[in-house]
PDB file of C-alpha atoms in Angstrom:
ATOM      1  CA  MET A   1     -11.145  12.762 -41.361  1.00 47.00           C
ATOM      2  CA  LEU A   2      -7.535  11.476 -41.884  1.00 46.00           C
ATOM      3  CA  HIS A   3      -5.864  11.809 -45.122  1.00 50.00           C
ATOM      4  CA  PRO A   4      -5.348   8.544 -46.984  1.00 45.00           C
ATOM      5  CA  ILE A   5      -1.548   8.871 -46.948  1.00 47.00           C
ATOM      6  CA  LEU A   6      -1.650   9.424 -43.101  1.00 44.00           C
ATOM      7  CA  LEU A   7      -3.995   6.483 -42.695  1.00 43.00           C
ATOM      8  CA  LEU A   8      -1.699   3.913 -44.328  1.00 44.00           C
ATOM      9  CA  PRO A   9       0.827   3.745 -41.394  1.00 45.00           C
ATOM     10  CA  LEU A  10      -1.882   3.135 -38.918  1.00 42.00           C
ATOM     11  CA  LEU A  11      -3.412   0.389 -41.007  1.00 42.00           C
ATOM     12  CA  ALA A  12       0.037  -1.289 -41.527  1.00 46.00           C
ATOM     13  CA  ALA A  13       0.672  -1.190 -37.737  1.00 43.00           C
ATOM     14  CA  ALA A  14      -2.728  -2.677 -36.980  1.00 41.00           C
ATOM     15  CA  ALA A  15      -2.004  -5.566 -39.399  1.00 42.00           C
ATOM     16  CA  GLN A  16       1.133  -6.519 -37.535  1.00 44.00           C
ATOM     17  CA  LEU A  17      -0.696  -6.801 -34.222  1.00 39.00           C
ATOM     18  CA  PRO A  18      -1.292 -10.355 -32.956  1.00 42.00           C
ATOM     19  CA  SER A  19      -4.925 -11.545 -33.274  1.00 43.00           C
ATOM     20  CA  ALA A  20      -6.707 -11.405 -29.916  1.00 45.00           C
ATOM     21  CA  GLU A  21      -7.626 -14.818 -28.395  1.00 47.00           C
ATOM     22  CA  PRO A  22     -11.436 -15.142 -27.894  1.00 45.00           C
ATOM     23  CA  VAL A  23     -12.461 -14.514 -24.190  1.00 40.00           C
ATOM     24  CA  VAL A  24     -14.968 -16.974 -22.656  1.00 42.00           C
ATOM     25  CA  VAL A  25     -17.023 -15.846 -19.695  1.00 41.00           C
ATOM     26  CA  THR A  26     -19.686 -17.515 -17.634  1.00 44.00           C
ATOM     27  CA  GLY A  27     -22.921 -15.576 -17.272  1.00 44.00           C
ATOM     28  CA  HIS A  28     -25.025 -15.662 -14.099  1.00 48.00           C
ATOM     29  CA  ALA A  29     -28.227 -14.088 -15.174  1.00 51.00           C
ATOM     30  CA  TRP A  30     -30.241 -15.603 -12.404  1.00 57.00           C
ATOM     31  CA  ALA A  31     -28.902 -13.252  -9.598  1.00 75.00           C
ATOM     32  CA  PRO A  32     -26.624 -10.456  -9.027  1.00 88.00           C
ATOM     33  CA  PHE A  33     -23.098 -10.701  -7.678  1.00 93.00           C
ATOM     34  CA  ILE A  34     -22.616  -8.788  -4.407  1.00 96.00           C
ATOM     35  CA  SER A  35     -18.955  -7.607  -4.086  1.00 97.00           C
ATOM     36  CA  PRO A  36     -17.169  -8.063  -0.732  1.00 97.00           C
ATOM     37  CA  MET A  37     -18.147  -4.524   0.132  1.00 98.00           C
ATOM     38  CA  GLY A  38     -21.762  -4.997  -0.798  1.00 97.00           C
ATOM     39  CA  GLU A  39     -21.934  -3.470  -4.285  1.00 97.00           C
ATOM     40  CA  PRO A  40     -24.375  -5.283  -6.627  1.00 96.00           C
ATOM     41  CA  PHE A  41     -23.359  -6.210 -10.068  1.00 95.00           C
ATOM     42  CA  ARG A  42     -26.236  -7.366 -12.358  1.00 92.00           C
ATOM     43  CA  ALA A  43     -26.033  -9.127 -15.711  1.00 88.00           C
ATOM     44  CA  ARG A  44     -27.358  -7.381 -18.766  1.00 84.00           C
ATOM     45  CA  THR A  45     -26.924 -10.224 -21.144  1.00 83.00           C
ATOM     46  CA  PRO A  46     -26.572 -14.045 -20.685  1.00 80.00           C
ATOM     47  CA  ALA A  47     -22.902 -13.838 -21.402  1.00 83.00           C
ATOM     48  CA  ASP A  48     -22.194 -11.324 -18.632  1.00 87.00           C
ATOM     49  CA  ASP A  49     -19.942 -12.544 -15.803  1.00 91.00           C
ATOM     50  CA  THR A  50     -20.820 -10.190 -12.932  1.00 93.00           C
ATOM     51  CA  LEU A  51     -17.962 -11.445 -10.690  1.00 95.00           C
ATOM     52  CA  ALA A  52     -15.536 -10.527 -13.540  1.00 95.00           C
ATOM     53  CA  ALA A  53     -17.203  -7.172 -13.908  1.00 95.00           C
ATOM     54  CA  TRP A  54     -16.441  -6.312 -10.259  1.00 97.00           C
ATOM     55  CA  PHE A  55     -12.994  -7.710 -10.451  1.00 97.00           C
ATOM     56  CA  GLY A  56     -12.263  -5.679 -13.575  1.00 96.00           C
ATOM     57  CA  LYS A  57     -13.506  -2.533 -11.946  1.00 96.00           C
ATOM     58  CA  ALA A  58     -11.412  -3.095  -8.823  1.00 97.00           C
ATOM     59  CA  ASP A  59      -8.309  -4.106 -10.735  1.00 97.00           C
ATOM     60  CA  ARG A  60      -7.225  -0.487 -11.460  1.00 95.00           C
ATOM     61  CA  ASN A  61      -3.949  -1.256 -13.214  1.00 95.00           C
ATOM     62  CA  ARG A  62      -5.411  -4.049 -15.376  1.00 95.00           C
ATOM     63  CA  ASP A  63      -2.813  -6.644 -14.500  1.00 95.00           C
ATOM     64  CA  ASN A  64      -5.460  -9.358 -13.746  1.00 96.00           C
ATOM     65  CA  VAL A  65      -4.401  -9.423 -10.183  1.00 97.00           C
ATOM     66  CA  LEU A  66      -6.295  -7.685  -7.239  1.00 98.00           C
ATOM     67  CA  THR A  67      -4.104  -6.269  -4.334  1.00 98.00           C
ATOM     68  CA  ALA A  68      -5.229  -5.134  -1.020  1.00 97.00           C
ATOM     69  CA  ASP A  69      -4.587  -1.571  -1.983  1.00 97.00           C
ATOM     70  CA  GLU A  70      -6.833  -1.907  -4.962  1.00 98.00           C
ATOM     71  CA  MET A  71      -9.556  -3.578  -2.884  1.00 98.00           C
ATOM     72  CA  VAL A  72      -9.411  -0.757  -0.472  1.00 98.00           C
ATOM     73  CA  ALA A  73      -9.465   1.857  -3.218  1.00 98.00           C
ATOM     74  CA  ASP A  74     -12.502   0.105  -4.656  1.00 98.00           C
ATOM     75  CA  ALA A  75     -14.187   0.278  -1.222  1.00 98.00           C
ATOM     76  CA  GLU A  76     -13.482   3.996  -0.988  1.00 98.00           C
ATOM     77  CA  ARG A  77     -15.095   4.420  -4.467  1.00 98.00           C
ATOM     78  CA  PHE A  78     -18.297   2.684  -3.471  1.00 98.00           C
ATOM     79  CA  PHE A  79     -18.326   4.440  -0.072  1.00 98.00           C
ATOM     80  CA  GLY A  80     -18.509   7.760  -2.036  1.00 97.00           C
ATOM     81  CA  ALA A  81     -21.677   6.409  -3.799  1.00 97.00           C
ATOM     82  CA  LEU A  82     -23.295   5.392  -0.436  1.00 98.00           C
ATOM     83  CA  ASP A  83     -22.390   8.585   1.356  1.00 98.00           C
ATOM     84  CA  THR A  84     -24.892  10.738  -0.457  1.00 96.00           C
ATOM     85  CA  SER A  85     -24.578  13.552   2.053  1.00 96.00           C
ATOM     86  CA  GLY A  86     -20.869  13.743   1.714  1.00 96.00           C
ATOM     87  CA  ASP A  87     -20.307  13.969   5.468  1.00 96.00           C
ATOM     88  CA  GLY A  88     -17.805  11.130   5.529  1.00 97.00           C
ATOM     89  CA  GLU A  89     -20.164   8.693   7.286  1.00 97.00           C
ATOM     90  CA  ILE A  90     -22.878   6.191   6.013  1.00 98.00           C
ATOM     91  CA  ASP A  91     -25.728   7.065   8.461  1.00 97.00           C
ATOM     92  CA  PRO A  92     -28.911   5.012   9.069  1.00 96.00           C
ATOM     93  CA  ASP A  93     -30.815   6.728   6.273  1.00 96.00           C
ATOM     94  CA  GLU A  94     -28.147   6.198   3.757  1.00 97.00           C
ATOM     95  CA  LEU A  95     -27.853   2.567   4.998  1.00 96.00           C
ATOM     96  CA  ALA A  96     -31.660   2.037   4.408  1.00 95.00           C
ATOM     97  CA  HIS A  97     -31.222   3.617   0.957  1.00 96.00           C
ATOM     98  CA  TYR A  98     -28.556   0.968   0.238  1.00 96.00           C
ATOM     99  CA  GLU A  99     -30.698  -1.903   1.576  1.00 94.00           C
ATOM    100  CA  TYR A 100     -34.031  -0.918  -0.228  1.00 93.00           C
ATOM    101  CA  GLU A 101     -32.824   0.917  -3.363  1.00 94.00           C
ATOM    102  CA  ILE A 102     -29.218  -0.076  -4.305  1.00 95.00           C
ATOM    103  CA  ALA A 103     -29.140  -3.703  -3.251  1.00 94.00           C
ATOM    104  CA  PRO A 104     -32.710  -4.846  -2.259  1.00 92.00           C
ATOM    105  CA  GLU A 105     -31.628  -8.413  -3.105  1.00 87.00           C
ATOM    106  CA  ILE A 106     -29.755  -8.716   0.197  1.00 88.00           C
ATOM    107  CA  GLN A 107     -33.095  -8.519   2.124  1.00 82.00           C
ATOM    108  CA  VAL A 108     -34.713 -11.710   3.101  1.00 58.00           C
ATOM    109  CA  MET A 109     -37.998 -11.885   1.202  1.00 45.00           C
ATOM    110  CA  SER A 110     -36.815  -8.768  -0.621  1.00 44.00           C
ATOM    111  CA  ARG A 111     -39.490  -9.236  -3.337  1.00 42.00           C
ATOM    112  CA  THR A 112     -42.412  -8.726  -1.054  1.00 40.00           C
ATOM    113  CA  ARG A 113     -40.978  -6.669   1.789  1.00 45.00           C
ATOM    114  CA  SER A 114     -42.563  -3.159   2.358  1.00 44.00           C
ATOM    115  CA  ALA A 115     -40.408  -0.106   1.842  1.00 42.00           C
ATOM    116  CA  PRO A 116     -39.799   2.217   4.718  1.00 42.00           C
ATOM    117  CA  GLY A 117     -42.959   4.214   5.444  1.00 42.00           C
ATOM    118  CA  GLU A 118     -45.168   2.218   3.088  1.00 44.00           C
ATOM    119  CA  VAL A 119     -48.658   1.468   4.416  1.00 46.00           C
ATOM    120  CA  ARG A 120     -50.567  -1.566   3.213  1.00 45.00           C
ATOM    121  CA  SER A 121     -54.097  -2.518   3.636  1.00 52.00           C
ATOM    122  CA  ASP A 122     -55.319  -5.720   5.345  1.00 49.00           C
ATOM    123  CA  GLU A 123     -56.114  -7.056   1.817  1.00 54.00           C
ATOM    124  CA  ASP A 124     -52.682  -6.290   0.682  1.00 52.00           C
ATOM    125  CA  GLU A 125     -51.128  -7.948   3.752  1.00 47.00           C
ATOM    126  CA  SER A 126     -53.159 -11.159   3.129  1.00 57.00           C
ATOM    127  CA  ARG A 127     -52.078 -11.339  -0.421  1.00 61.00           C
ATOM    128  CA  ARG A 128     -48.509 -10.505   0.408  1.00 55.00           C
ATOM    129  CA  ASP A 129     -48.420 -13.259   3.044  1.00 56.00           C
ATOM    130  CA  LYS A 130     -49.363 -15.814   0.367  1.00 56.00           C
ATOM    131  CA  VAL A 131     -46.687 -14.352  -1.954  1.00 57.00           C
ATOM    132  CA  ARG A 132     -44.159 -14.515   0.854  1.00 54.00           C
ATOM    133  CA  ARG A 133     -44.814 -18.138   1.586  1.00 51.00           C
ATOM    134  CA  ARG A 134     -44.440 -18.954  -2.142  1.00 54.00           C
ATOM    135  CA  ALA A 135     -41.205 -16.973  -2.178  1.00 53.00           C
ATOM    136  CA  LEU A 136     -39.936 -18.942   0.777  1.00 51.00           C
ATOM    137  CA  GLU A 137     -40.782 -22.250  -1.022  1.00 46.00           C
ATOM    138  CA  VAL A 138     -38.940 -21.042  -4.067  1.00 48.00           C
ATOM    139  CA  ASP A 139     -35.883 -19.935  -1.943  1.00 49.00           C
ATOM    140  CA  VAL A 140     -35.660 -23.326  -0.205  1.00 43.00           C
ATOM    141  CA  SER A 141     -35.961 -25.232  -3.497  1.00 39.00           C
ATOM    142  CA  LEU A 142     -33.030 -23.232  -4.718  1.00 43.00           C
ATOM    143  CA  GLY A 143     -31.020 -23.789  -1.583  1.00 42.00           C
ATOM    144  CA  LEU A 144     -31.239 -20.118  -0.501  1.00 45.00           C
ATOM    145  CA  GLY A 145     -32.518 -20.927   3.047  1.00 47.00           C
ATOM    146  CA  GLY A 146     -30.432 -22.367   5.941  1.00 50.00           C
ATOM    147  CA  ALA A 147     -27.215 -20.654   6.904  1.00 58.00           C
ATOM    148  CA  LEU A 148     -27.136 -18.363   3.815  1.00 72.00           C
ATOM    149  CA  GLN A 149     -28.856 -15.032   4.395  1.00 83.00           C
ATOM    150  CA  GLY A 150     -28.960 -11.639   2.676  1.00 89.00           C
ATOM    151  CA  ALA A 151     -25.972 -10.888   0.508  1.00 92.00           C
ATOM    152  CA  ALA A 152     -24.233 -14.172   1.466  1.00 90.00           C
ATOM    153  CA  ARG A 153     -26.546 -15.836  -1.124  1.00 88.00           C
ATOM    154  CA  TYR A 154     -24.807 -13.849  -3.968  1.00 92.00           C
ATOM    155  CA  ALA A 155     -21.321 -13.247  -2.722  1.00 94.00           C
ATOM    156  CA  LEU A 156     -17.772 -14.695  -1.967  1.00 95.00           C
ATOM    157  CA  LEU A 157     -18.079 -14.149   1.753  1.00 94.00           C
ATOM    158  CA  ASN A 158     -20.742 -15.160   4.182  1.00 92.00           C
ATOM    159  CA  ILE A 159     -21.689 -11.692   5.384  1.00 93.00           C
ATOM    160  CA  PRO A 160     -25.522 -11.022   5.136  1.00 93.00           C
ATOM    161  CA  GLU A 161     -25.193  -7.200   5.266  1.00 95.00           C
ATOM    162  CA  PRO A 162     -21.758  -6.128   4.118  1.00 96.00           C
ATOM    163  CA  VAL A 163     -22.192  -2.437   4.520  1.00 97.00           C
ATOM    164  CA  ALA A 164     -23.668  -2.471   8.040  1.00 96.00           C
ATOM    165  CA  ALA A 165     -21.073  -5.100   9.078  1.00 96.00           C
ATOM    166  CA  ALA A 166     -18.384  -2.491   8.543  1.00 97.00           C
ATOM    167  CA  ASP A 167     -19.704  -0.531  11.698  1.00 97.00           C
ATOM    168  CA  ALA A 168     -16.884  -1.651  13.980  1.00 95.00           C
ATOM    169  CA  ASP A 169     -17.848   0.471  17.015  1.00 94.00           C
ATOM    170  CA  PHE A 170     -21.561  -0.214  16.700  1.00 93.00           C
ATOM    171  CA  ASP A 171     -22.637   3.396  16.728  1.00 93.00           C
ATOM    172  CA  ARG A 172     -25.068   2.977  13.787  1.00 93.00           C
ATOM    173  CA  GLY A 173     -22.817   4.769  11.403  1.00 96.00           C
ATOM    174  CA  VAL A 174     -20.088   3.591   9.025  1.00 97.00           C
ATOM    175  CA  SER A 175     -17.080   5.950   8.711  1.00 98.00           C
ATOM    176  CA  LEU A 176     -14.684   5.867   5.712  1.00 98.00           C
ATOM    177  CA  SER A 177     -11.931   4.568   7.906  1.00 98.00           C
ATOM    178  CA  GLU A 178     -14.152   1.656   9.105  1.00 98.00           C
ATOM    179  CA  PHE A 179     -15.125   0.880   5.526  1.00 98.00           C
ATOM    180  CA  LYS A 180     -11.493   0.731   4.367  1.00 98.00           C
ATOM    181  CA  ALA A 181     -10.522  -1.392   7.376  1.00 98.00           C
ATOM    182  CA  ALA A 182     -13.325  -3.759   6.582  1.00 98.00           C
ATOM    183  CA  ALA A 183     -12.119  -3.960   2.925  1.00 98.00           C
ATOM    184  CA  LEU A 184      -8.669  -4.881   4.177  1.00 97.00           C
ATOM    185  CA  ASP A 185     -10.047  -7.524   6.586  1.00 97.00           C
ATOM    186  CA  ARG A 186     -12.119  -9.032   3.833  1.00 97.00           C
ATOM    187  CA  PHE A 187      -9.213  -9.106   1.358  1.00 98.00           C
ATOM    188  CA  GLN A 188      -7.310 -11.096   3.965  1.00 96.00           C
ATOM    189  CA  LEU A 189     -10.191 -13.553   4.348  1.00 96.00           C
ATOM    190  CA  LEU A 190     -10.229 -14.152   0.563  1.00 97.00           C
ATOM    191  CA  ASP A 191      -6.469 -14.308   0.353  1.00 96.00           C
ATOM    192  CA  SER A 192      -6.374 -17.565   2.308  1.00 91.00           C
ATOM    193  CA  ASN A 193      -2.893 -18.497   0.862  1.00 90.00           C
ATOM    194  CA  ARG A 194      -1.437 -15.250   2.195  1.00 93.00           C
ATOM    195  CA  GLN A 195      -0.036 -14.322  -1.247  1.00 95.00           C
ATOM    196  CA  GLY A 196      -1.047 -10.631  -1.080  1.00 95.00           C
ATOM    197  CA  ARG A 197      -2.935 -10.933  -4.354  1.00 96.00           C
ATOM    198  CA  LEU A 198      -6.098 -12.416  -5.713  1.00 97.00           C
ATOM    199  CA  THR A 199      -6.925 -13.679  -9.156  1.00 97.00           C
ATOM    200  CA  LEU A 200     -10.305 -14.229 -10.745  1.00 96.00           C
ATOM    201  CA  ALA A 201      -9.598 -17.964 -11.036  1.00 95.00           C
ATOM    202  CA  GLN A 202      -9.053 -18.017  -7.203  1.00 94.00           C
ATOM    203  CA  LEU A 203     -12.373 -16.352  -6.528  1.00 96.00           C
ATOM    204  CA  GLN A 204     -14.615 -18.215  -8.911  1.00 93.00           C
ATOM    205  CA  PRO A 205     -14.945 -21.406  -6.748  1.00 92.00           C
ATOM    206  CA  LEU A 206     -16.061 -19.263  -3.738  1.00 91.00           C
ATOM    207  CA  ARG A 207     -19.126 -18.088  -5.560  1.00 86.00           C
ATOM    208  CA  PRO A 208     -22.466 -19.794  -4.803  1.00 77.00           C
ATOM    209  CA  PRO A 209     -23.724 -22.141  -7.541  1.00 69.00           C
ATOM    210  CA  PRO A 210     -26.638 -21.159  -9.853  1.00 62.00           C
ATOM    211  CA  PRO A 211     -30.027 -22.585  -9.193  1.00 51.00           C
ATOM    212  CA  ASP A 212     -29.915 -25.550 -11.425  1.00 49.00           C
ATOM    213  CA  ASP A 213     -26.950 -26.946  -9.504  1.00 47.00           C
ATOM    214  CA  ARG A 214     -28.732 -26.259  -6.239  1.00 46.00           C
ATOM    215  CA  ARG A 215     -31.705 -28.234  -7.193  1.00 46.00           C
ATOM    216  CA  ARG A 216     -29.581 -31.295  -8.053  1.00 46.00           C
ATOM    217  CA  ARG A 217     -27.548 -30.853  -4.744  1.00 49.00           C
ATOM    218  CA  LYS A 218     -30.070 -30.408  -2.048  1.00 51.00           C
ATOM    219  CA  ARG A 219     -28.612 -28.467   1.016  1.00 51.00           C
ATOM    220  CA  ASN A 220     -28.567 -29.962   4.385  1.00 55.00           C
ATOM    221  CA  ASP A 221     -29.606 -26.979   6.498  1.00 54.00           C
ATOM    222  CA  LYS A 222     -28.111 -28.544   9.572  1.00 56.00           C
ATOM    223  CA  LEU A 223     -24.611 -28.368   8.173  1.00 58.00           C
ATOM    224  CA  PRO A 224     -22.685 -25.109   8.826  1.00 57.00           C
ATOM    225  CA  ASP A 225     -21.707 -22.973   5.872  1.00 55.00           C
ATOM    226  CA  GLN A 226     -18.080 -23.492   5.085  1.00 56.00           C
ATOM    227  CA  ARG A 227     -17.411 -20.265   3.406  1.00 54.00           C
ATOM    228  CA  LEU A 228     -15.409 -17.518   5.005  1.00 54.00           C
ATOM    229  CA  GLY A 229     -17.105 -14.596   6.706  1.00 52.00           C
ATOM    230  CA  ASN A 230     -19.534 -13.752   9.470  1.00 50.00           C
ATOM    231  CA  PRO A 231     -22.626 -16.031   9.274  1.00 48.00           C
ATOM    232  CA  LEU A 232     -25.725 -15.315  11.179  1.00 47.00           C
ATOM    233  CA  PRO A 233     -25.966 -17.400  14.438  1.00 48.00           C
ATOM    234  CA  SER A 234     -27.720 -20.702  14.201  1.00 49.00           C
ATOM    235  CA  GLU A 235     -30.769 -21.292  16.347  1.00 47.00           C
ATOM    236  CA  THR A 236     -28.738 -23.340  18.871  1.00 48.00           C
ATOM    237  CA  GLU A 237     -26.176 -20.561  19.100  1.00 48.00           C
ATOM    238  CA  SER A 238     -28.861 -17.791  19.662  1.00 43.00           C
ATOM    239  CA  ARG A 239     -30.522 -19.644  22.634  1.00 46.00           C
TER     240      ARG A 239
END
């Protein structure tokens, strides 16, 4: 415990500090935020801003600006969490772990989809089909259908599976160099003004609106998604 005489200078210095201005954040408790590299950030309280949580984590020098180097470093950090074997590559098993355990929200019908190796009875399948139809109706009512799939429903970029999408050579594995290259590419997509830096204010408008706004503004599924990224092909394009 500090002696009272030693404590007095500390209290005097604290009294001279300017009072901190209140910080106002917007919570998005209805859904997670999926970072550009696929990391999920979930709200713990109604006041949590999950986009700001990712931004603050990636902004290593705390200057309220995100640079390409910081985004690549953040991708390297997340890669370490995904590469559980430590062999320098995200293999198919680790990718499945990401899709089913780390960020199951990116799956279509993730609430009712079976886990790998899970066996269900006919009765379970019938019940699951009913739940799945109901889930689809809810997703459509929230504007989650149409061009937005997977992680794109909760992210800044229209990339349905952001981890697998980093597999540039299509060998079913994602190396660290591929993941870092994808981070740089995605930074450049977000940095549309070519300023070499991103602010939280720039990124906020790119985030999909919450469900209440989606109910008020019914989405026309025939219109293409205008956000940046790699959307799934439309029915006409896939024919």
